[in-house]
CSV table of C-alpha atoms in Angstrom, one decimal:
chain,number,residue,atom,x,y,z
A,1,MET,CA,-2.7,32.4,73.3
A,2,MET,CA,0.6,34.4,73.3
A,3,ALA,CA,-1.0,37.8,72.9
A,4,GLY,CA,1.4,40.6,73.6
A,5,LEU,CA,4.4,38.4,73.3
A,6,TYR,CA,4.9,38.5,69.5
A,7,LEU,CA,7.0,40.6,67.2
A,8,CYS,CA,4.9,41.8,64.3
A,9,ARG,CA,5.9,41.7,60.7
A,10,MET,CA,7.5,45.1,61.1
A,11,ASN,CA,9.5,43.8,64.1
A,12,THR,CA,7.7,46.0,66.7
A,13,PRO,CA,7.2,43.9,69.8
A,14,LYS,CA,4.0,43.6,71.8
A,15,SER,CA,1.6,45.4,69.5
A,16,PHE,CA,-1.3,42.9,69.6
A,17,ARG,CA,-4.7,44.2,70.7
A,18,ARG,CA,-8.0,42.4,71.1
A,19,LEU,CA,-10.5,43.9,68.7
A,20,VAL,CA,-13.1,43.1,66.1
A,21,PRO,CA,-11.4,43.4,62.7
A,22,ASP,CA,-13.3,45.3,59.9
A,23,GLY,CA,-16.0,43.0,58.4
A,24,ASP,CA,-15.5,40.5,61.2
A,25,THR,CA,-18.0,39.6,63.9
A,26,HIS,CA,-15.6,38.2,66.6
A,27,GLU,CA,-12.8,39.7,68.6
A,28,ARG,CA,-9.3,38.6,67.5
A,29,GLU,CA,-5.8,39.3,68.5
A,30,VAL,CA,-4.8,41.9,65.9
A,31,CYS,CA,-1.4,43.5,65.5
A,32,ALA,CA,-1.9,47.2,65.7
A,33,THR,CA,1.3,47.8,63.5
A,34,CYS,CA,1.0,45.3,60.7
A,35,GLY,CA,-2.7,44.2,60.8
A,36,PHE,CA,-1.9,40.5,61.2
A,37,VAL,CA,-4.9,38.6,62.7
A,38,ASP,CA,-4.1,35.7,64.9
A,39,TYR,CA,-7.1,33.5,64.3
A,40,GLN,CA,-7.8,30.8,66.9
A,41,ASN,CA,-10.2,27.9,65.9
A,42,PRO,CA,-11.4,24.6,67.3
A,43,ARG,CA,-9.4,21.5,66.8
A,44,ILE,CA,-10.4,18.2,65.3
A,45,VAL,CA,-9.8,15.0,67.3
A,46,VAL,CA,-9.6,11.8,65.3
A,47,GLY,CA,-9.7,8.4,66.8
A,48,SER,CA,-11.1,4.9,66.6
A,49,VAL,CA,-12.9,2.2,68.6
A,50,VAL,CA,-10.8,-0.8,67.6
A,51,ARG,CA,-12.2,-4.4,67.8
A,52,HIS,CA,-10.4,-7.7,67.7
A,53,GLY,CA,-11.7,-11.1,68.5
A,54,GLY,CA,-14.8,-9.8,70.3
A,55,LYS,CA,-12.7,-7.5,72.4
A,56,VAL,CA,-11.9,-3.8,72.3
A,57,LEU,CA,-8.5,-2.1,72.4
A,58,LEU,CA,-7.8,0.5,75.0
A,59,CYS,CA,-4.7,2.5,75.9
A,60,ARG,CA,-3.7,3.7,79.4
A,61,ARG,CA,-2.5,7.3,79.0
A,62,ALA,CA,1.2,8.1,79.7
A,63,ILE,CA,0.6,11.8,79.4
A,64,GLU,CA,-1.5,14.5,80.9
A,65,PRO,CA,-4.4,15.2,81.0
A,66,ARG,CA,-5.8,12.1,82.7
A,67,ARG,CA,-2.5,10.2,82.9
A,68,GLY,CA,-3.1,6.6,84.0
A,69,PHE,CA,-6.7,6.5,82.7
A,70,TRP,CA,-7.9,4.5,79.7
A,71,THR,CA,-8.9,5.8,76.3
A,72,VAL,CA,-9.0,4.8,72.7
A,73,PRO,CA,-6.3,5.7,70.2
A,74,ALA,CA,-7.1,9.3,69.3
A,75,GLY,CA,-5.4,12.7,69.0
A,76,TYR,CA,-5.4,15.9,67.0
A,77,LEU,CA,-5.6,15.9,63.3
A,78,GLU,CA,-2.5,17.2,61.6
A,79,LEU,CA,-2.1,19.7,58.8
A,80,ASN,CA,-2.7,18.2,55.3
A,81,GLU,CA,-4.0,15.0,56.8
A,82,THR,CA,-7.4,13.3,56.2
A,83,PRO,CA,-9.4,12.3,59.3
A,84,GLU,CA,-9.0,8.6,58.2
A,85,ASP,CA,-5.2,8.9,57.9
A,86,GLY,CA,-5.1,10.7,61.2
A,87,ALA,CA,-7.1,7.9,63.0
A,88,ARG,CA,-4.7,5.3,61.6
A,89,ARG,CA,-1.7,7.4,62.6
A,90,GLU,CA,-2.9,7.7,66.2
A,91,ALA,CA,-3.3,3.9,66.4
A,92,ARG,CA,0.2,3.4,65.1
A,93,GLU,CA,1.6,5.9,67.5
A,94,GLU,CA,-0.3,5.0,70.7
A,95,ALA,CA,-0.8,1.3,70.2
A,96,LEU,CA,1.7,0.3,67.5
A,97,ALA,CA,-1.3,-1.1,65.7
A,98,GLN,CA,-2.3,-1.2,62.0
A,99,LEU,CA,-6.0,-0.6,61.5
A,100,LYS,CA,-8.7,-1.5,59.0
A,101,LEU,CA,-11.0,1.5,59.3
A,102,GLY,CA,-14.7,1.0,59.0
A,103,GLU,CA,-17.6,3.4,59.3
A,104,LEU,CA,-17.6,6.8,61.0
A,105,LEU,CA,-19.0,5.8,64.4
A,106,ALA,CA,-19.7,9.3,65.8
A,107,ILE,CA,-19.2,13.0,65.5
A,108,TYR,CA,-19.0,14.6,68.9
A,109,SER,CA,-18.9,18.3,69.6
A,110,VAL,CA,-17.1,19.4,72.8
A,111,PRO,CA,-17.5,23.2,72.6
A,112,HIS,CA,-16.1,23.9,76.1
A,113,LEU,CA,-12.8,22.4,74.9
A,114,SER,CA,-13.3,23.8,71.3
A,115,GLN,CA,-13.1,20.3,69.9
A,116,VAL,CA,-15.0,18.3,67.3
A,117,GLN,CA,-14.2,14.6,67.5
A,118,LEU,CA,-14.5,12.2,64.5
A,119,ILE,CA,-14.5,8.6,65.7
A,120,TYR,CA,-14.2,5.6,63.4
A,121,ARG,CA,-15.0,1.9,63.8
A,122,ALA,CA,-11.9,-0.2,63.2
A,123,GLU,CA,-10.4,-3.7,63.4
A,124,LEU,CA,-6.9,-4.7,64.0
A,125,LEU,CA,-4.9,-5.7,61.0
A,126,ASP,CA,-2.6,-8.7,61.4
A,127,PRO,CA,0.9,-7.5,60.4
A,128,GLY,CA,1.8,-11.2,59.7
A,129,ALA,CA,5.1,-12.9,60.0
A,130,GLY,CA,4.4,-13.6,63.7
A,131,ALA,CA,4.7,-9.9,64.5
A,132,ALA,CA,2.7,-8.5,67.5
A,133,LEU,CA,-0.8,-7.2,66.7
A,134,PHE,CA,-0.2,-4.2,68.9
A,135,GLY,CA,2.2,-2.8,71.5
A,136,VAL,CA,2.8,0.1,73.9
A,137,GLY,CA,3.4,3.4,72.1
A,138,GLU,CA,5.3,6.4,73.6
A,139,GLU,CA,2.1,8.1,74.9
A,140,SER,CA,0.8,4.9,76.5
A,141,LEU,CA,1.6,3.1,79.8
A,142,GLU,CA,-0.3,0.0,78.7
A,143,VAL,CA,-2.3,-1.2,75.8
A,144,GLN,CA,-4.8,-4.0,76.3
A,145,LEU,CA,-7.7,-5.8,74.7
A,146,PHE,CA,-10.8,-5.8,77.0
A,147,ASP,CA,-13.9,-8.0,77.0
A,148,TRP,CA,-17.0,-5.8,76.6
A,149,ASP,CA,-18.3,-6.9,80.0
A,150,GLU,CA,-14.9,-6.1,81.7
A,151,LEU,CA,-14.3,-2.6,80.6
A,152,PRO,CA,-12.4,-0.4,83.1
A,153,THR,CA,-15.5,1.7,83.4
A,154,ASP,CA,-14.3,3.6,86.5
A,155,ASP,CA,-11.0,4.5,85.0
A,156,ILE,CA,-12.0,5.9,81.6
A,157,ALA,CA,-10.2,9.1,80.7
A,158,PHE,CA,-12.9,11.3,79.1
A,159,PRO,CA,-16.7,11.4,78.8
A,160,THR,CA,-16.5,11.0,75.0
A,161,VAL,CA,-14.8,7.7,75.5
A,162,HIS,CA,-17.8,6.4,77.5
A,163,TRP,CA,-20.0,7.8,74.7
A,164,MET,CA,-18.1,6.0,71.9
A,165,LEU,CA,-17.9,2.7,73.7
A,166,GLY,CA,-21.7,2.8,74.3
A,167,HIS,CA,-22.3,3.8,70.7
A,168,GLU,CA,-20.1,0.9,69.4
A,169,ARG,CA,-22.2,-1.5,71.6
A,170,GLU,CA,-25.3,-0.1,69.9
A,171,VAL,CA,-23.9,-0.7,66.5
A,172,MET,CA,-22.9,-4.3,67.4
A,173,ALA,CA,-26.4,-4.9,68.7
A,174,ARG,CA,-28.5,-3.2,66.0
A,175,GLY,CA,-26.3,-2.6,63.0
A,176,TYR,CA,-24.8,0.6,61.6
A,177,THR,CA,-27.3,3.3,60.6
A,178,GLY,CA,-25.0,6.4,60.4
A,179,PRO,CA,-22.8,8.3,62.8
A,180,PHE,CA,-23.9,9.1,66.3
A,181,ALA,CA,-23.8,12.5,67.8
A,182,ASN,CA,-23.5,13.7,71.5
A,183,PRO,CA,-25.9,11.7,73.7
A,184,ALA,CA,-28.9,13.8,74.8
B,1,MET,CA,2.9,30.8,60.1
B,2,MET,CA,4.8,33.7,61.8
B,3,ALA,CA,7.9,31.6,62.6
B,4,GLY,CA,10.8,33.7,63.6
B,5,LEU,CA,8.7,36.8,64.3
B,6,TYR,CA,7.7,36.1,67.9
B,7,LEU,CA,9.0,37.2,71.2
B,8,CYS,CA,9.0,34.1,73.5
B,9,ARG,CA,7.8,34.1,77.0
B,10,MET,CA,11.3,35.3,78.2
B,11,ASN,CA,11.0,38.2,75.7
B,12,THR,CA,13.9,37.0,73.5
B,13,PRO,CA,12.9,37.7,69.9
B,14,LYS,CA,13.2,35.3,67.0
B,15,SER,CA,14.0,32.1,68.9
B,16,PHE,CA,11.6,29.8,67.1
B,17,ARG,CA,13.1,26.7,65.4
B,18,ARG,CA,11.5,23.9,63.4
B,19,LEU,CA,12.0,20.6,65.2
B,20,VAL,CA,10.3,17.5,66.5
B,21,PRO,CA,9.6,18.0,70.2
B,22,ASP,CA,10.4,15.2,72.6
B,23,GLY,CA,7.7,12.5,72.4
B,24,ASP,CA,6.2,14.1,69.3
B,25,THR,CA,6.2,12.7,65.7
B,26,HIS,CA,5.8,15.9,63.7
B,27,GLU,CA,8.0,19.0,63.3
B,28,ARG,CA,6.7,22.0,65.1
B,29,GLU,CA,7.8,25.6,65.6
B,30,VAL,CA,9.4,25.5,69.0
B,31,CYS,CA,10.9,28.4,71.0
B,32,ALA,CA,14.5,27.4,71.7
B,33,THR,CA,14.4,29.7,74.8
B,34,CYS,CA,11.1,28.8,76.6
B,35,GLY,CA,10.0,25.6,74.9
B,36,PHE,CA,6.6,27.0,73.8
B,37,VAL,CA,5.2,24.8,70.9
B,38,ASP,CA,3.2,26.6,68.2
B,39,TYR,CA,0.8,23.8,67.2
B,40,GLN,CA,-0.9,24.3,63.8
B,41,ASN,CA,-3.9,22.2,63.1
B,42,PRO,CA,-6.6,21.9,60.4
B,43,ARG,CA,-9.7,24.0,60.6
B,44,ILE,CA,-13.4,23.1,60.6
B,45,VAL,CA,-15.7,24.7,58.0
B,46,VAL,CA,-19.4,24.6,58.9
B,47,GLY,CA,-22.1,25.5,56.4
B,48,SER,CA,-25.5,24.5,55.1
B,49,VAL,CA,-27.5,23.8,51.9
B,50,VAL,CA,-30.5,26.0,52.5
B,51,ARG,CA,-33.8,25.1,50.8
B,52,HIS,CA,-36.9,27.3,50.5
B,53,GLY,CA,-40.0,26.7,48.3
B,54,GLY,CA,-38.2,24.1,46.1
B,55,LYS,CA,-35.2,26.4,45.6
B,56,VAL,CA,-31.8,26.7,47.1
B,57,LEU,CA,-30.2,29.8,48.7
B,58,LEU,CA,-26.7,30.8,47.4
B,59,CYS,CA,-24.5,33.8,48.2
B,60,ARG,CA,-22.2,35.6,45.8
B,61,ARG,CA,-18.9,36.1,47.6
B,62,ALA,CA,-17.8,39.7,48.4
B,63,ILE,CA,-14.4,38.6,49.7
B,64,GLU,CA,-11.4,36.7,48.4
B,65,PRO,CA,-10.8,33.9,47.6
B,66,ARG,CA,-13.2,33.6,44.7
B,67,ARG,CA,-14.9,37.0,45.0
B,68,GLY,CA,-17.9,37.2,42.7
B,69,PHE,CA,-18.5,33.4,42.7
B,70,TRP,CA,-21.5,31.6,44.3
B,71,THR,CA,-21.4,29.5,47.4
B,72,VAL,CA,-23.5,28.4,50.3
B,73,PRO,CA,-23.5,30.1,53.7
B,74,ALA,CA,-20.3,28.6,55.3
B,75,GLY,CA,-17.2,29.6,57.2
B,76,TYR,CA,-14.8,28.7,60.0
B,77,LEU,CA,-16.1,27.3,63.2
B,78,GLU,CA,-15.3,29.6,66.1
B,79,LEU,CA,-13.9,28.7,69.6
B,80,ASN,CA,-16.5,27.3,72.0
B,81,GLU,CA,-19.1,27.0,69.3
B,82,THR,CA,-20.9,23.8,68.2
B,83,PRO,CA,-20.9,23.0,64.5
B,84,GLU,CA,-24.7,23.5,64.4
B,85,ASP,CA,-24.5,26.9,66.0
B,86,GLY,CA,-21.6,27.8,63.6
B,87,ALA,CA,-23.7,26.8,60.6
B,88,ARG,CA,-26.6,29.0,61.8
B,89,ARG,CA,-24.3,31.9,62.6
B,90,GLU,CA,-22.8,31.8,59.1
B,91,ALA,CA,-26.3,32.0,57.5
B,92,ARG,CA,-27.1,35.0,59.7
B,93,GLU,CA,-23.9,36.7,58.8
B,94,GLU,CA,-23.8,36.0,55.1
B,95,ALA,CA,-27.5,35.8,54.2
B,96,LEU,CA,-29.3,37.6,57.1
B,97,ALA,CA,-31.2,34.3,57.3
B,98,GLN,CA,-32.6,32.2,60.2
B,99,LEU,CA,-32.3,28.5,59.6
B,100,LYS,CA,-34.0,25.4,60.7
B,101,LEU,CA,-31.2,22.9,60.6
B,102,GLY,CA,-31.8,19.3,59.5
B,103,GLU,CA,-29.5,16.4,59.0
B,104,LEU,CA,-25.7,16.5,58.6
B,105,LEU,CA,-25.6,16.3,54.7
B,106,ALA,CA,-21.8,15.7,54.3
B,107,ILE,CA,-18.4,15.6,55.9
B,108,TYR,CA,-15.7,16.6,53.4
B,109,SER,CA,-12.0,16.4,53.9
B,110,VAL,CA,-9.9,18.9,52.0
B,111,PRO,CA,-6.4,17.9,53.2
B,112,HIS,CA,-4.5,20.2,50.8
B,113,LEU,CA,-6.3,23.1,52.5
B,114,SER,CA,-6.1,21.5,55.9
B,115,GLN,CA,-9.9,21.7,56.2
B,116,VAL,CA,-12.7,19.4,57.3
B,117,GLN,CA,-16.1,20.6,56.2
B,118,LEU,CA,-19.4,19.8,58.1
B,119,ILE,CA,-22.3,20.7,55.9
B,120,TYR,CA,-25.9,20.5,57.1
B,121,ARG,CA,-29.3,20.4,55.4
B,122,ALA,CA,-31.4,23.4,56.3
B,123,GLU,CA,-34.6,25.3,55.6
B,124,LEU,CA,-35.3,29.0,55.8
B,125,LEU,CA,-37.2,30.1,58.9
B,126,ASP,CA,-39.8,32.8,58.4
B,127,PRO,CA,-39.0,35.6,60.8
B,128,GLY,CA,-42.6,36.7,60.6
B,129,ALA,CA,-44.1,40.2,60.9
B,130,GLY,CA,-43.5,40.8,57.2
B,131,ALA,CA,-39.7,40.8,57.7
B,132,ALA,CA,-37.5,39.6,54.8
B,133,LEU,CA,-36.6,35.9,54.7
B,134,PHE,CA,-33.0,36.8,53.9
B,135,GLY,CA,-30.8,39.6,52.8
B,136,VAL,CA,-27.3,40.5,51.7
B,137,GLY,CA,-24.7,40.1,54.5
B,138,GLU,CA,-21.4,42.0,54.7
B,139,GLU,CA,-19.4,39.2,53.1
B,140,SER,CA,-21.9,38.8,50.2
B,141,LEU,CA,-22.5,40.8,47.0
B,142,GLU,CA,-25.9,39.1,46.3
B,143,VAL,CA,-28.0,36.4,48.0
B,144,GLN,CA,-30.5,34.6,45.8
B,145,LEU,CA,-32.9,31.6,45.7
B,146,PHE,CA,-32.1,29.5,42.6
B,147,ASP,CA,-34.2,26.8,41.0
B,148,TRP,CA,-32.4,23.5,41.0
B,149,ASP,CA,-32.3,23.5,37.2
B,150,GLU,CA,-31.0,27.0,37.0
B,151,LEU,CA,-28.0,26.9,39.3
B,152,PRO,CA,-25.0,29.1,38.4
B,153,THR,CA,-23.0,26.0,37.7
B,154,ASP,CA,-20.2,27.8,35.8
B,155,ASP,CA,-19.8,30.3,38.6
B,156,ILE,CA,-19.6,28.2,41.7
B,157,ALA,CA,-16.8,29.2,44.1
B,158,PHE,CA,-15.4,25.9,45.3
B,159,PRO,CA,-15.4,22.2,44.3
B,160,THR,CA,-17.0,21.2,47.6
B,161,VAL,CA,-20.0,23.5,46.8
B,162,HIS,CA,-20.6,21.4,43.6
B,163,TRP,CA,-20.3,18.3,45.8
B,164,MET,CA,-22.9,19.4,48.4
B,165,LEU,CA,-25.4,20.6,45.8
B,166,GLY,CA,-25.1,17.2,44.1
B,167,HIS,CA,-25.5,15.4,47.4
B,168,GLU,CA,-28.5,17.4,48.4
B,169,ARG,CA,-30.1,16.5,45.0
B,170,GLU,CA,-29.4,12.8,45.9
B,171,VAL,CA,-31.1,13.2,49.3
B,172,MET,CA,-34.1,14.9,47.7
B,173,ALA,CA,-34.4,12.1,45.1
B,174,ARG,CA,-33.8,9.1,47.3
B,175,GLY,CA,-34.1,10.2,51.0
B,176,TYR,CA,-31.5,10.7,53.7
B,177,THR,CA,-29.4,7.7,54.6
B,178,GLY,CA,-26.5,9.4,56.5
B,179,PRO,CA,-23.8,11.9,55.7
B,180,PHE,CA,-22.0,11.8,52.4
B,181,ALA,CA,-18.2,12.0,52.1
B,182,ASN,CA,-15.9,13.2,49.3
B,183,PRO,CA,-17.0,11.9,45.9
B,184,ALA,CA,-14.8,9.1,44.6
């Protein structure tokens, strides 16, 4: 939030105030001069649990928060992007991997971070011509396929990554019956 | 987007430029003086298809876009809010209604509007003590229960409202088997 640091549309600096606009129910940063409302809303995280040859692909984060810890390819959905395209883009960026997306594995709500996460099941696509199946993207320190019984459980970056790995196990064991939500 | 109309953290006006920050893959508005990145991301719409006594609750919009057209109670998810709480809040605001939320009916992606919509099944809760089951909220001109064969089909506000009413009919006919996505 950059409240108080804007110029408004009439070029008068620092005219933002926190108030409930007419007809609204929440406080917003509103420019007292021009009426512009600076809405702030939760963000959508898109990502995937990527399988290959009975293993699962994880990336060790090169960036904060949780640099050095393991996660799945995931990140913020971009403007004008579908969640499926966003999940594929994140795997390209973080693991230099092409995905075949499957079902929506889970929808997690993380209200204290103002996030909703849409997590897909996926498999690695073979790019052919002897090219590598995956690599280390700019936001990753390492990218690796893990056996399901050798996951880096103590070095997982975020609680939702534990959730989605557990939910993927459930699907592998019992079949897919619709997306999971936050565990109880 | 208010690019070019901000003061940056060093109070230098109009220093935003559109560029790809280091390590990023998308153009952003970046302050050339302080490095602040003004990320813009898609928004989450939460809403519900509300049933009562074999009918469905619709609201006639009092605000643009599509003032005067019919929709379900729905709106933007707020910071630190779960999608379920957001769907209930929208029904309170637009239809003065208390909901019992059911399954997640559908997840729609509307990339040209940079929206992801999370739509729930719901029933009206009786507030008891002779109080009205619903009313007309500030953003509504009318709120009404419609028979399923007397929907105001020609006066529906948005394509996704047609989709969700159709998907609710499918669930009523065949049972719930997981959330729907955009129709093909």
